[in-house]
Coordinates of C-alpha atoms in Angstrom, one line a residue:
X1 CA 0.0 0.0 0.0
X2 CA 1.1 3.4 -0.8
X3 CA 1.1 6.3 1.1
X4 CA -1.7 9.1 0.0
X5 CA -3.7 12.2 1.3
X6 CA -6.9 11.9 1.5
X7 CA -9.7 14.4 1.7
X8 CA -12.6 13.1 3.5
X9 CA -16.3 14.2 4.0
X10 CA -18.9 12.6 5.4
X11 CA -22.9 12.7 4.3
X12 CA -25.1 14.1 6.4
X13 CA -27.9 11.4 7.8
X14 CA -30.9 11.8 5.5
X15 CA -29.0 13.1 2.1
X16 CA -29.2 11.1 -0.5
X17 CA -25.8 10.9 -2.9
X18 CA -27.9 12.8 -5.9
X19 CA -28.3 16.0 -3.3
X20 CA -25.3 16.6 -2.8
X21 CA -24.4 18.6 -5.5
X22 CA -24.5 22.5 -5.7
X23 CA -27.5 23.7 -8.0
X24 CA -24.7 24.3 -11.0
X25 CA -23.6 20.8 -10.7
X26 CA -26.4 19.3 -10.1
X27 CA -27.7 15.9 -11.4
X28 CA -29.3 16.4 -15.1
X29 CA -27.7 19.8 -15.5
X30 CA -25.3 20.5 -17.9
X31 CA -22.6 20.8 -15.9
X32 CA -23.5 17.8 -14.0
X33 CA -20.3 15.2 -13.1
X34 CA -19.9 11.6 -14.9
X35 CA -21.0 9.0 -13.0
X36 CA -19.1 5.7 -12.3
X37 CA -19.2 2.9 -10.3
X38 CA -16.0 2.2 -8.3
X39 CA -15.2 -1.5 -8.6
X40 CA -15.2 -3.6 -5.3
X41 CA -17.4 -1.7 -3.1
X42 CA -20.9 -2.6 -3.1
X43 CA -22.9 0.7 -3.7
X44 CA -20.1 2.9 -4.1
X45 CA -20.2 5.7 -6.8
X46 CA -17.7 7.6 -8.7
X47 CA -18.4 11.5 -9.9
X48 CA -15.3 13.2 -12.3
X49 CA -15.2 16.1 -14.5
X50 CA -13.9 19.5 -15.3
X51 CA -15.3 22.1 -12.9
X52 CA -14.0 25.1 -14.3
X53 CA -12.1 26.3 -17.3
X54 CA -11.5 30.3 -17.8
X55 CA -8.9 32.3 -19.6
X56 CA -6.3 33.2 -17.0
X57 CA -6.9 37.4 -15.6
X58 CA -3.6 38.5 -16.0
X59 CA -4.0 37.9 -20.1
X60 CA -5.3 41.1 -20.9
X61 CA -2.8 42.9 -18.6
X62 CA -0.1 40.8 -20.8
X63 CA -1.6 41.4 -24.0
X64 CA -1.2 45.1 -23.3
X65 CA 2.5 45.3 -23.5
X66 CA 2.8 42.5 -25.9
X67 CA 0.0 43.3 -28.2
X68 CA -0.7 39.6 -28.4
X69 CA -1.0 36.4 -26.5
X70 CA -1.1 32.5 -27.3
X71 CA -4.5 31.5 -28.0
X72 CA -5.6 28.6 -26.0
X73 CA -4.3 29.5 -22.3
X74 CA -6.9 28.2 -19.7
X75 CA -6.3 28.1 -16.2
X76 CA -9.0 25.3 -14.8
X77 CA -9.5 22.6 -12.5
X78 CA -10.4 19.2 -12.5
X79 CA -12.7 17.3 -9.7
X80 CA -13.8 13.8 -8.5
X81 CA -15.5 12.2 -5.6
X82 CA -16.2 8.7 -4.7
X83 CA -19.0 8.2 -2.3
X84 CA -18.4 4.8 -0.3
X85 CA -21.0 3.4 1.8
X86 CA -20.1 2.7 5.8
X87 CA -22.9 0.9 7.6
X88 CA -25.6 3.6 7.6
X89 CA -23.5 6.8 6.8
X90 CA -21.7 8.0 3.2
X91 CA -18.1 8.8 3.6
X92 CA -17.2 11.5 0.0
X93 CA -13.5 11.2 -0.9
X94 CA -12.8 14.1 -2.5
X95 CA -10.1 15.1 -5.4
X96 CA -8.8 18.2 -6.9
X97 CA -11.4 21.0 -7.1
X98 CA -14.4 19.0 -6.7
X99 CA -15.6 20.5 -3.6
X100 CA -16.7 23.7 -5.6
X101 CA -18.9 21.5 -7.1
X102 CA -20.3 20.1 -3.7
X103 CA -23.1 21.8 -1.7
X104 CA -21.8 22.2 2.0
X105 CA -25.0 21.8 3.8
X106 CA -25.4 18.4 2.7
X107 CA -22.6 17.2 4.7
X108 CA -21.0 17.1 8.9
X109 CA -20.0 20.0 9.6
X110 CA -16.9 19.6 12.2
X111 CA -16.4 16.4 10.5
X112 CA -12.7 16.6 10.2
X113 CA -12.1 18.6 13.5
X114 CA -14.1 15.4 15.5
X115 CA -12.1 12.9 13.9
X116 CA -8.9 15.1 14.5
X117 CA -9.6 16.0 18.4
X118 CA -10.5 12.4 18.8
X119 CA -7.3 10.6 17.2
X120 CA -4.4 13.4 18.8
X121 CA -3.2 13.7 21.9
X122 CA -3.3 16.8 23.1
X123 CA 0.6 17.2 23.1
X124 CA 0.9 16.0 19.4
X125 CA -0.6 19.1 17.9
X126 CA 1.4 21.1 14.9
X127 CA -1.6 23.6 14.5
X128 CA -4.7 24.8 15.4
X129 CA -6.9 27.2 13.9
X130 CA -8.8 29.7 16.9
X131 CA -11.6 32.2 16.6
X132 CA -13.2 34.4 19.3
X133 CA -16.1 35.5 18.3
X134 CA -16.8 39.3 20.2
X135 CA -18.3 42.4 18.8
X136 CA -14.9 41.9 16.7
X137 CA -14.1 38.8 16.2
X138 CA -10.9 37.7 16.1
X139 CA -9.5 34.7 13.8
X140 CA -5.5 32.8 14.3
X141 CA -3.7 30.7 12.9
X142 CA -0.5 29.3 15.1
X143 CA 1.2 26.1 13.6
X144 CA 4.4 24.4 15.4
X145 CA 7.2 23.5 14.0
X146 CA 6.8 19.9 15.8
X147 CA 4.5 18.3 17.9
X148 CA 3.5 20.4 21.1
X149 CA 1.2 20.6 23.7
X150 CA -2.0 22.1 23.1
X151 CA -0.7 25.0 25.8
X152 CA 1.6 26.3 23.4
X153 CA -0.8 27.5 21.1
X154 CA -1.9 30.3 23.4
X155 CA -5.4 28.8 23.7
X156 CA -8.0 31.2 25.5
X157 CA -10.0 28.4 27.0
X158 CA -12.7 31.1 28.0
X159 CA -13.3 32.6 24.7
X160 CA -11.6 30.4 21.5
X161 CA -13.6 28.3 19.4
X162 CA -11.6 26.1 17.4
X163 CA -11.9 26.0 13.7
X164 CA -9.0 23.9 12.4
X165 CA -6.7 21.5 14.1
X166 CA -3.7 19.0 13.5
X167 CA -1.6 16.9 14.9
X168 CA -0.4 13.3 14.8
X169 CA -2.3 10.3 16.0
X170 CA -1.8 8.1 18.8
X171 CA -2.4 5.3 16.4
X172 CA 0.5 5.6 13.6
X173 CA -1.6 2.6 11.6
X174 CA -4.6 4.9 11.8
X175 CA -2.3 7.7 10.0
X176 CA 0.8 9.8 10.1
X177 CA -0.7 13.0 10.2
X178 CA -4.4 14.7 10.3
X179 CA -5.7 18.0 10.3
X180 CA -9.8 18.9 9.9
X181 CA -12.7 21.4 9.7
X182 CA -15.6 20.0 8.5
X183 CA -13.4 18.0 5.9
X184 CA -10.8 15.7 6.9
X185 CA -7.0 15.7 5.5
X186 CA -5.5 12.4 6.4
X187 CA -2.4 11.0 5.6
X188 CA -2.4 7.1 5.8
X189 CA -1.3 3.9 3.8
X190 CA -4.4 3.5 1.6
X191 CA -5.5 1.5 -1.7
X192 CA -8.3 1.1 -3.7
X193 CA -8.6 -2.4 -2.4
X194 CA -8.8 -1.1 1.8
X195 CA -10.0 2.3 1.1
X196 CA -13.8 1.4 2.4
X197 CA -11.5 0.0 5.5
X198 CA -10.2 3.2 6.1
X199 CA -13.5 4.6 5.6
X200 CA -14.8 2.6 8.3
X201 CA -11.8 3.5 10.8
X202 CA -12.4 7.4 10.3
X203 CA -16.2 7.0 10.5
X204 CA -15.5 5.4 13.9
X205 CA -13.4 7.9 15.1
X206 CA -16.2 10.4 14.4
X207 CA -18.4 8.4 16.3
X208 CA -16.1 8.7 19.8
X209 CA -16.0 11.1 22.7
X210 CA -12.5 10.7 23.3
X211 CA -12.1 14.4 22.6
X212 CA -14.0 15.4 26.0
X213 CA -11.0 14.2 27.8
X214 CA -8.5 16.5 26.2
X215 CA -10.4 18.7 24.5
X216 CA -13.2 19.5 27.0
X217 CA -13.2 23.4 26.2
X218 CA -14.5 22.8 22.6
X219 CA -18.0 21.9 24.1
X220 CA -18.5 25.5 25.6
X221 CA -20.2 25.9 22.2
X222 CA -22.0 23.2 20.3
X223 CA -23.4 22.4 16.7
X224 CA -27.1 23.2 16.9
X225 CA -28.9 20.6 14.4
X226 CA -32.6 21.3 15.7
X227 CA -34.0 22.6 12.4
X228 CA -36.8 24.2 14.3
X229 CA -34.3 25.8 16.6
X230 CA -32.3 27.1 13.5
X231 CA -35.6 28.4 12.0
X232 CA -36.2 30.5 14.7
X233 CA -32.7 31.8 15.1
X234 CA -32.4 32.6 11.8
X235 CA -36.0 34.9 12.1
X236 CA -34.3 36.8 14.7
X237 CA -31.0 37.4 12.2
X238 CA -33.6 38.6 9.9
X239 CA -35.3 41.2 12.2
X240 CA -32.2 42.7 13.0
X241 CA -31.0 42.5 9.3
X242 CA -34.6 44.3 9.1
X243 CA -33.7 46.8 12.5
X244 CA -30.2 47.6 10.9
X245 CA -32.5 48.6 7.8
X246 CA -34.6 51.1 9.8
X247 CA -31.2 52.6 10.7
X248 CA -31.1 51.4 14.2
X249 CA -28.0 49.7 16.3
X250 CA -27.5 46.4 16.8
X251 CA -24.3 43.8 17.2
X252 CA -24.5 42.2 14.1
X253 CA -21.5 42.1 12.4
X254 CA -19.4 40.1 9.4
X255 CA -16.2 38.8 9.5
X256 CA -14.6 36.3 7.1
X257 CA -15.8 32.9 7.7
X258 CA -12.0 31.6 7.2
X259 CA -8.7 33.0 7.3
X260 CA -7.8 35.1 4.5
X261 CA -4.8 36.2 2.9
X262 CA -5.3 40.1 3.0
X263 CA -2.0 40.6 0.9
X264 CA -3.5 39.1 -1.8
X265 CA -6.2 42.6 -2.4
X266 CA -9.6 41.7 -4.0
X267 CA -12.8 43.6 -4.8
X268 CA -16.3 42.4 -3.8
X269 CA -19.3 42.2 -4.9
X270 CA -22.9 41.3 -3.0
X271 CA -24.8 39.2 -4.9
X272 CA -27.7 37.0 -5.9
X273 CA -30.8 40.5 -4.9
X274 CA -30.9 42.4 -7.6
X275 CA -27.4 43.9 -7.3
X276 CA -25.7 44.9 -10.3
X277 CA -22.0 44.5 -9.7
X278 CA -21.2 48.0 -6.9
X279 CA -17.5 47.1 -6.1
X280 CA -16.4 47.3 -2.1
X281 CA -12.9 46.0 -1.0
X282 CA -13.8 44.6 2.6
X283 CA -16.9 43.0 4.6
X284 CA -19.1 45.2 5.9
X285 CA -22.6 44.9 7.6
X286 CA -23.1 48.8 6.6
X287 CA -22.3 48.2 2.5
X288 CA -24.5 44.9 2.8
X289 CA -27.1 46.5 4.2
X290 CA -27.0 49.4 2.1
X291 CA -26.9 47.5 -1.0
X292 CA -30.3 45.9 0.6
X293 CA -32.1 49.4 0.9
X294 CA -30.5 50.1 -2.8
X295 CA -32.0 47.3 -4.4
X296 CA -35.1 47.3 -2.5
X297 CA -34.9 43.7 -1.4
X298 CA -38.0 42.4 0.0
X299 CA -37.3 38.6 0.6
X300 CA -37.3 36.4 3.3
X301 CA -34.8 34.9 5.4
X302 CA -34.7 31.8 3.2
X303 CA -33.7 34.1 -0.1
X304 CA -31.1 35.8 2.2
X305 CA -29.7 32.5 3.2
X306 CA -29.9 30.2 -0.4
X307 CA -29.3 33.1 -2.6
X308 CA -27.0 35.8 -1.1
X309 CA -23.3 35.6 -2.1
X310 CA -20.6 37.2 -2.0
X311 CA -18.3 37.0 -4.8
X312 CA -14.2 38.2 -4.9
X313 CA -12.1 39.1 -7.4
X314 CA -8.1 39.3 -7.0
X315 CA -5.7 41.9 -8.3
X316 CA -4.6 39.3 -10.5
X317 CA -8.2 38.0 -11.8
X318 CA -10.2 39.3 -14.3
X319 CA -13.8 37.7 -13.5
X320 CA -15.7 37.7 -10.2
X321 CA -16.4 34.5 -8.8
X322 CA -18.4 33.0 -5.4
X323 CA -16.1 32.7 -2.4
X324 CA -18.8 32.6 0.4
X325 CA -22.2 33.0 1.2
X326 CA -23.4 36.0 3.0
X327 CA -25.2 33.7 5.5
X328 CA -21.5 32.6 6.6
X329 CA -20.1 36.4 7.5
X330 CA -22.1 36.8 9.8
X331 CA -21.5 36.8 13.6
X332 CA -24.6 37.1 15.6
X333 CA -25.2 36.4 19.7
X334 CA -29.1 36.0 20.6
X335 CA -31.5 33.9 22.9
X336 CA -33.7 31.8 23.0
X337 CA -36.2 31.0 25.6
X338 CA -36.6 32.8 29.3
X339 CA -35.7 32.2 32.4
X340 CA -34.1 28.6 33.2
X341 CA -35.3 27.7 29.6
X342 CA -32.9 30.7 28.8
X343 CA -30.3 29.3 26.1
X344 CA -27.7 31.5 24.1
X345 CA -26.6 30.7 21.3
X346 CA -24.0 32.6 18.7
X347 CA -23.7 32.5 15.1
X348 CA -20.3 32.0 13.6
X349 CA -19.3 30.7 9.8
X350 CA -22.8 29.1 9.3
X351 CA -23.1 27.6 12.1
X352 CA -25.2 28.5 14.8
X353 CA -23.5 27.2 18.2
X354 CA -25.5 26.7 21.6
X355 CA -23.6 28.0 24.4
X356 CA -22.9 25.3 26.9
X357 CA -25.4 25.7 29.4
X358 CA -22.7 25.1 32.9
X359 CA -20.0 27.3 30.5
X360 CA -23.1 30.1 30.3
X361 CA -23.8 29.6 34.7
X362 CA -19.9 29.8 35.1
X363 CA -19.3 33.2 33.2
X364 CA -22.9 34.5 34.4
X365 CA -21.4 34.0 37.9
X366 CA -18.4 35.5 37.7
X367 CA -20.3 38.3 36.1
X368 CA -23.0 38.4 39.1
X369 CA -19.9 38.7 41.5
X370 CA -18.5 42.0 40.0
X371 CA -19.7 44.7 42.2
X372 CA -22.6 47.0 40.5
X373 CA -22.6 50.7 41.3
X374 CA -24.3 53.7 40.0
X375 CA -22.5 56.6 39.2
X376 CA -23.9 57.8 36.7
X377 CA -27.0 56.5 36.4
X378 CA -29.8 56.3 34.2
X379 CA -29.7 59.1 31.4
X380 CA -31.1 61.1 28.4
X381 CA -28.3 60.8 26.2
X382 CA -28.1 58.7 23.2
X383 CA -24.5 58.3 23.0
X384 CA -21.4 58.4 24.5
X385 CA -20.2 62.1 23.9
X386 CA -23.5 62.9 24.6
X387 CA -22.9 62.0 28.0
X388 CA -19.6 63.0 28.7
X389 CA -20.7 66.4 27.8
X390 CA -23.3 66.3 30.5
X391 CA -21.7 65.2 32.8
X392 CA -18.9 67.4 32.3
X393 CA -21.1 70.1 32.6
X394 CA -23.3 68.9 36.0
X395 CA -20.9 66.9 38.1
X396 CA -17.8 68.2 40.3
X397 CA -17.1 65.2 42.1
X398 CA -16.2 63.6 38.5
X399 CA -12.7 65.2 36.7
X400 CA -12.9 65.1 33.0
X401 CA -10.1 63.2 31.7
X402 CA -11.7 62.0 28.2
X403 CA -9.2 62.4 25.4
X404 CA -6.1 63.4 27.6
X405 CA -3.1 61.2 26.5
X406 CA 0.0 60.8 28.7
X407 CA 2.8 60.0 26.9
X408 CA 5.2 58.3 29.9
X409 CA 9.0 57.5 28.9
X410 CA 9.2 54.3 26.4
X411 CA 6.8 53.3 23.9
X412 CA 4.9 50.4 26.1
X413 CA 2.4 52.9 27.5
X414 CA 2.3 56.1 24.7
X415 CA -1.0 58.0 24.5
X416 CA -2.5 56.4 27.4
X417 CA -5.7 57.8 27.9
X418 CA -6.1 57.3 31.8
X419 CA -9.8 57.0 31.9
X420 CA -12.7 59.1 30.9
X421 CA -13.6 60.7 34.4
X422 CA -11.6 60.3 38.0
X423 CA -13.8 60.7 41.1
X424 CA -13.1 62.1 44.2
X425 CA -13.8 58.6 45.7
X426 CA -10.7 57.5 43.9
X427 CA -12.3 55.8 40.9
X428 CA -11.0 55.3 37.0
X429 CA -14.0 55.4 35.2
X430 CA -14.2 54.3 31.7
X431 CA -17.3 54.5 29.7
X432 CA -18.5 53.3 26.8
X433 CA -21.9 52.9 24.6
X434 CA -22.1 49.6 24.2
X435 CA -24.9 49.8 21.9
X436 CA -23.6 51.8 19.2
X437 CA -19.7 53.4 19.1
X438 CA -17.6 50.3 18.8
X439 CA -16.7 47.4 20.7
X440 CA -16.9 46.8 24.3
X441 CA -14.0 44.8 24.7
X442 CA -11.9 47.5 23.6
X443 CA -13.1 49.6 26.8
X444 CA -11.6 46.3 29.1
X445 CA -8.6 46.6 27.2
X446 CA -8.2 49.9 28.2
X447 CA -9.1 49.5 31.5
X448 CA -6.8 47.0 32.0
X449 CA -3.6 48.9 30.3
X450 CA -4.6 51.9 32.4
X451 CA -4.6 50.1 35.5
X452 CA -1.2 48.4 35.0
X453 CA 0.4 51.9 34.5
X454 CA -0.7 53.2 37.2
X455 CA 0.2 50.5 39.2
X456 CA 4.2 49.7 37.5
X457 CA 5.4 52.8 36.1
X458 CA 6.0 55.9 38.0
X459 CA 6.6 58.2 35.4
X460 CA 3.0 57.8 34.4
X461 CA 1.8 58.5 37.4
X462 CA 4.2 61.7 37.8
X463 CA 2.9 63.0 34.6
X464 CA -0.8 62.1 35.4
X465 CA -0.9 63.3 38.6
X466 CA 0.4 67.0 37.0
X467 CA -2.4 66.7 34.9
X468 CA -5.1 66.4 36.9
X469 CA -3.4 69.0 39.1
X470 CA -3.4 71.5 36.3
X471 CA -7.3 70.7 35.5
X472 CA -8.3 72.2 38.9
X473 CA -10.0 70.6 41.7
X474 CA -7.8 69.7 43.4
X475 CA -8.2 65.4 42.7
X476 CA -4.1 65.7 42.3
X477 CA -4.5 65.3 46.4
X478 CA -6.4 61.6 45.5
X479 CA -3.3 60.5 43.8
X480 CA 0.4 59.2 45.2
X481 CA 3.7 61.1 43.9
X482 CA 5.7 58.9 41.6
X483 CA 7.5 58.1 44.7
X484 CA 5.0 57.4 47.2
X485 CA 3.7 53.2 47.5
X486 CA 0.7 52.8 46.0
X487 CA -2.2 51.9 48.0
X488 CA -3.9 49.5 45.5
X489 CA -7.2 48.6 47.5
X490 CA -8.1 52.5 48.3
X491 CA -8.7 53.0 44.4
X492 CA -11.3 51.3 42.0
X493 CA -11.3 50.3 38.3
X494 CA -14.9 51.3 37.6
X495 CA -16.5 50.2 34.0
X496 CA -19.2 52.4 32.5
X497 CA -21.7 50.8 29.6
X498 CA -24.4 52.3 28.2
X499 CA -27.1 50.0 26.8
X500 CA -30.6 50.0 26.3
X501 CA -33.4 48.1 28.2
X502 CA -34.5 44.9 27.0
X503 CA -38.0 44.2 25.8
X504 CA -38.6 43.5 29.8
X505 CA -37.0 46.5 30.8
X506 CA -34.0 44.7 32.2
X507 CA -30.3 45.7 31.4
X508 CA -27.6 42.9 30.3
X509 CA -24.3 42.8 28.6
X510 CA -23.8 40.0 25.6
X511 CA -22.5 37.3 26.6
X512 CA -19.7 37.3 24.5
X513 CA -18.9 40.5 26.3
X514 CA -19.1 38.9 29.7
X515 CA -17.1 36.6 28.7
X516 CA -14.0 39.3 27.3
X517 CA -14.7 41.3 30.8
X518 CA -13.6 37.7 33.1
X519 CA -10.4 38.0 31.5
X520 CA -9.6 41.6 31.7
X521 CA -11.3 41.8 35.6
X522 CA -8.5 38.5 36.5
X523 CA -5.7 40.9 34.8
X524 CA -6.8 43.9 36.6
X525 CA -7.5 41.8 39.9
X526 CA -3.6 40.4 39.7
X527 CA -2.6 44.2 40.0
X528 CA -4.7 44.4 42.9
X529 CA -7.4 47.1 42.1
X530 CA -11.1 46.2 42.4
X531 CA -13.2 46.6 40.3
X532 CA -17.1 47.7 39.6
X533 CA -19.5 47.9 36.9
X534 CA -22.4 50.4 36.0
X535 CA -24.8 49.5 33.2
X536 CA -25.9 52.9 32.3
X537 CA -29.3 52.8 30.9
X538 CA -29.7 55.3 27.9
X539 CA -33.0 55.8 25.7
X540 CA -34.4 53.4 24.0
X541 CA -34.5 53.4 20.1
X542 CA -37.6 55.3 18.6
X543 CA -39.2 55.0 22.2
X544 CA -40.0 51.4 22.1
X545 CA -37.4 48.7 24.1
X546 CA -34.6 47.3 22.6
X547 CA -35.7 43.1 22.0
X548 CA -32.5 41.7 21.5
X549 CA -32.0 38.8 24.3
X550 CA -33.7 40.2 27.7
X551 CA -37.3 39.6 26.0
X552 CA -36.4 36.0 25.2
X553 CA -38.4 33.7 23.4
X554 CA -41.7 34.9 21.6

């Protein structure tokens, strides 16, 4: 037997081999496969073909300072898949381009990250692809040069979900190497003769738990398969596709649904509603949206979902062509449900994931335990300068200090802003309108750099403490000299988020945002400084409540 790569997929219970093509491909179309038998295997099939053939985009470019070009160049790909049967389930072994041809949904997705987490020890990893999915989400890549522990990879147990991994098995008969998504690479010695063998051995190791052992983190968020449950999430996507529409605020936002090469440059285009080609050169929830109003489209969530694409082209191409579907930028958090029937649940790639419900009681916990004070409280103002203003203007037990950079010796701390407001009860205050001016888990970031300056450098708190003493006041009296020991516990990291009410009038964070906030309260907790948080309440969006997760389930 020879050594080979293999790319594996595996049907989805209840799709039949003929649906699992993409409309273009599909059976009885014109660009429809051949179909084989494969010899040996009872009910296995064979599809092959060319699945595309263009002239290359940098002819033209060429032809321009040559005048002329061979006739003939095509740059084009070639496909095949063999579907082998394994007990009840359809294994797809895929070749060359073929899986343009494919239509995702009718196979596992996490396929090839199951069979991965469930084959490699947790210190045989060489790379692992992480996402955190926030109001920004962030996407890594970090790949070893040998097999390491899973520790090494700088995994954020809290907040990572993984995308990708690799590694090398325990079992070296099993394979040498295998990495997955919702596909499967595996290298293994394989022939046509024990290939529905090998089928059978990777099936199996989909089929384990052995992940939960190692790997216990990746259950925070899980797969949801209900296609009731997706139904109604997907509604509430729609409505605040619909609320972005009316031109109000929400956390909806797009990312890349995989890691991109952003060297590369491209141009986009958002497709399949009416649009007629309007070029942008990055995701954006505001140009999608935009392009909906322009083209006045009045679907449902199922046309949004089947037909919306987006389609890229490189500097180096001449033709557009589909790289995702919109459905798959998006990165949503709702609920579902109310009370202890509660359930969140975050979209991410196009997947919807349900938070894990003793992950959810952990982080609601540690949230619970922060101390809430009110500061501020409840206002008029619909954003965050809004606010600062009035308060400026009304408080003198709060000192101004939004937009004032110190700029200590070194680079580590330049343009520190120290915090928006300092009370006389010795109290950072950072605010933020968590509705509406950016992420909130920049403000923890900036609570937590602010803190540790404070704390370790002295020349910060030299300069800041002449700051505040030229603003008047006399707060400079609250602060130590640069020389003076800081007393840690007699000041206060206090966190300041506007939000509107929930349908029930109650005020919440995200969860994804509670879950950024544990991390940055540990950081600012090793420096010794408590902590607080205010959730501001600020006016409600054309008077009525904002129904994002408080009013649940309707």
């Amino acid at each position: 037997m020879a050594m080979r790569t293999l790319n594996v997929r595996l049907l989805r219970r209840g799709r039949a081999i003929e649906n699992a093509f993409g409309e273009t491909f599909a059976l009885g179309t014109p660009r429809a496969l051949q179909q084989r038998s494969w010899a040996g295997i009872d009910g296995a099939q064979v599809f092959v073909g060319q699945i595309y053939s263009n002239p290359p985009g940098w002819r033209t470019f060429i032809a321009e300072g040559v005048g002329e070009v061979p006739e003939g160049m095509f740059t084009g790909g070639a496909g095949a898949v063999i579907f082998i049967p394994v007990g009840a389930r359809v294994a797809a072994i895929c070749f060359g381009h073929v899986h343009i041809a494919l239509d995702d949904d009718a196979f596992e997705r996490q396929f090839g990250l199951r069979v991965t987490l469930n084959t490699v020890p947790r210190g045989s990893l060489r790379t692992l692809d992480l996402a955190t999915p926030d109001a920004v989400t962030f996407q890594k890549r970090v790949q070893a040069s040998k097999d390491s522990d899973l520790q090494a990879f700088g995994v954020d147990m809290l907040r990572d979900l993984a995308r990708v991994a690799g590694g090398t098995p325990s079992d070296a008969e099993f394979a040498r190497f295998v990495a997955g998504k919702d596909s499967l690479s595996i290298t293994c010695e394989v022939d046509s003769a024990t290939l529905q063998a090998k089928c059978i051995e990777i099936v199996t190791a989909f089929n384990q738990k052995t992940y939960q052992k190692e790997f216990a983190w990746v259950d925070n968020m899980r797969v949801v398969v209900e296609k009731d449950v997706i139904e109604h999430l997907d509604q509430k996507l729609f409505e605040t596709i619909e609320e972005l529409r009316k031109g109000n605020a929400t956390d909806l936002h797009m990312a890349p649904p995989e890691i991109v090469n952003y060297t590369e440059g491209s141009q986009l285009h958002y497709n399949g509603f009416g649009s007629h080609g309007k070029n942008f050169h990055s995701l954006s929830i505001e140009d999608y949206v935009s392009e909906l109003e322009r083209c006045e489209f009045d679907g449902t969530v199922a046309d949004l979902k089947e037909k919306h694409r987006i389609k890229a082209k490189g500097e180096s191409e001449e033709d557009f062509s589909e790289k995702w579907r919109v459905y798959d930028c998006f990165v949503f958090e709702t609920s579902l449900g109310t009370g202890t029937t509660k359930q969140q649940y975050v979209l991410f790639a196009g997947n919807w994931y349900r938070v894990e419900q003793k992950f959810k009681a952990r982080v609601d916990a540690f949230f619970d335990a922060i101390p809430k004070v009110t500061i501020i409280g409840k206002t008029e103002c619909v954003n965050e300068q809004e606010l600062i203003d009035d308060i400026e203007a009304n408080r003198t037990d709060l000192l101004k200090l939004d937009k004032t950079k110190i700029n200590p010796a070194g680079v580590r701390y330049a343009n520190l802003e120290p915090c928006d407001f300092f009370s006389d009860k010795k109290q950072f205050i950072h605010l933020k309108d968590g509705h509406s001016s950016g992420p909130i888990s920049h403000l923890w970031s900036q609570g937590v750099v602010s803190a540790e300056a404070f704390v370790s450098d002295a020349d910060f708190r030299k300069k800041f403490r002449a700051k505040v003493k030229s603003l008047g006041g006399g707060f400079e009296s609250l602060l130590p000299k640069s020389t003076d020991r800081v007393v840690r516990e007699d000041y206060q990291v206090v966190y300041g988020i506007m939000r509107k009410p929930y349908a029930d009038g109650s005020i919440d964070l995200p969860f994804f945002s509670k879950v950024s906030l544990q991390a940055a309260a540990e950081r600012i907790g090793q420096y010794g400084i408590p902590i607080a948080i205010e959730l501001i309440e600020k006016p409600a969006s054309d008077g009525a409540a904002d129904d994002e997760e408080g009013g649940g389930e309707e």
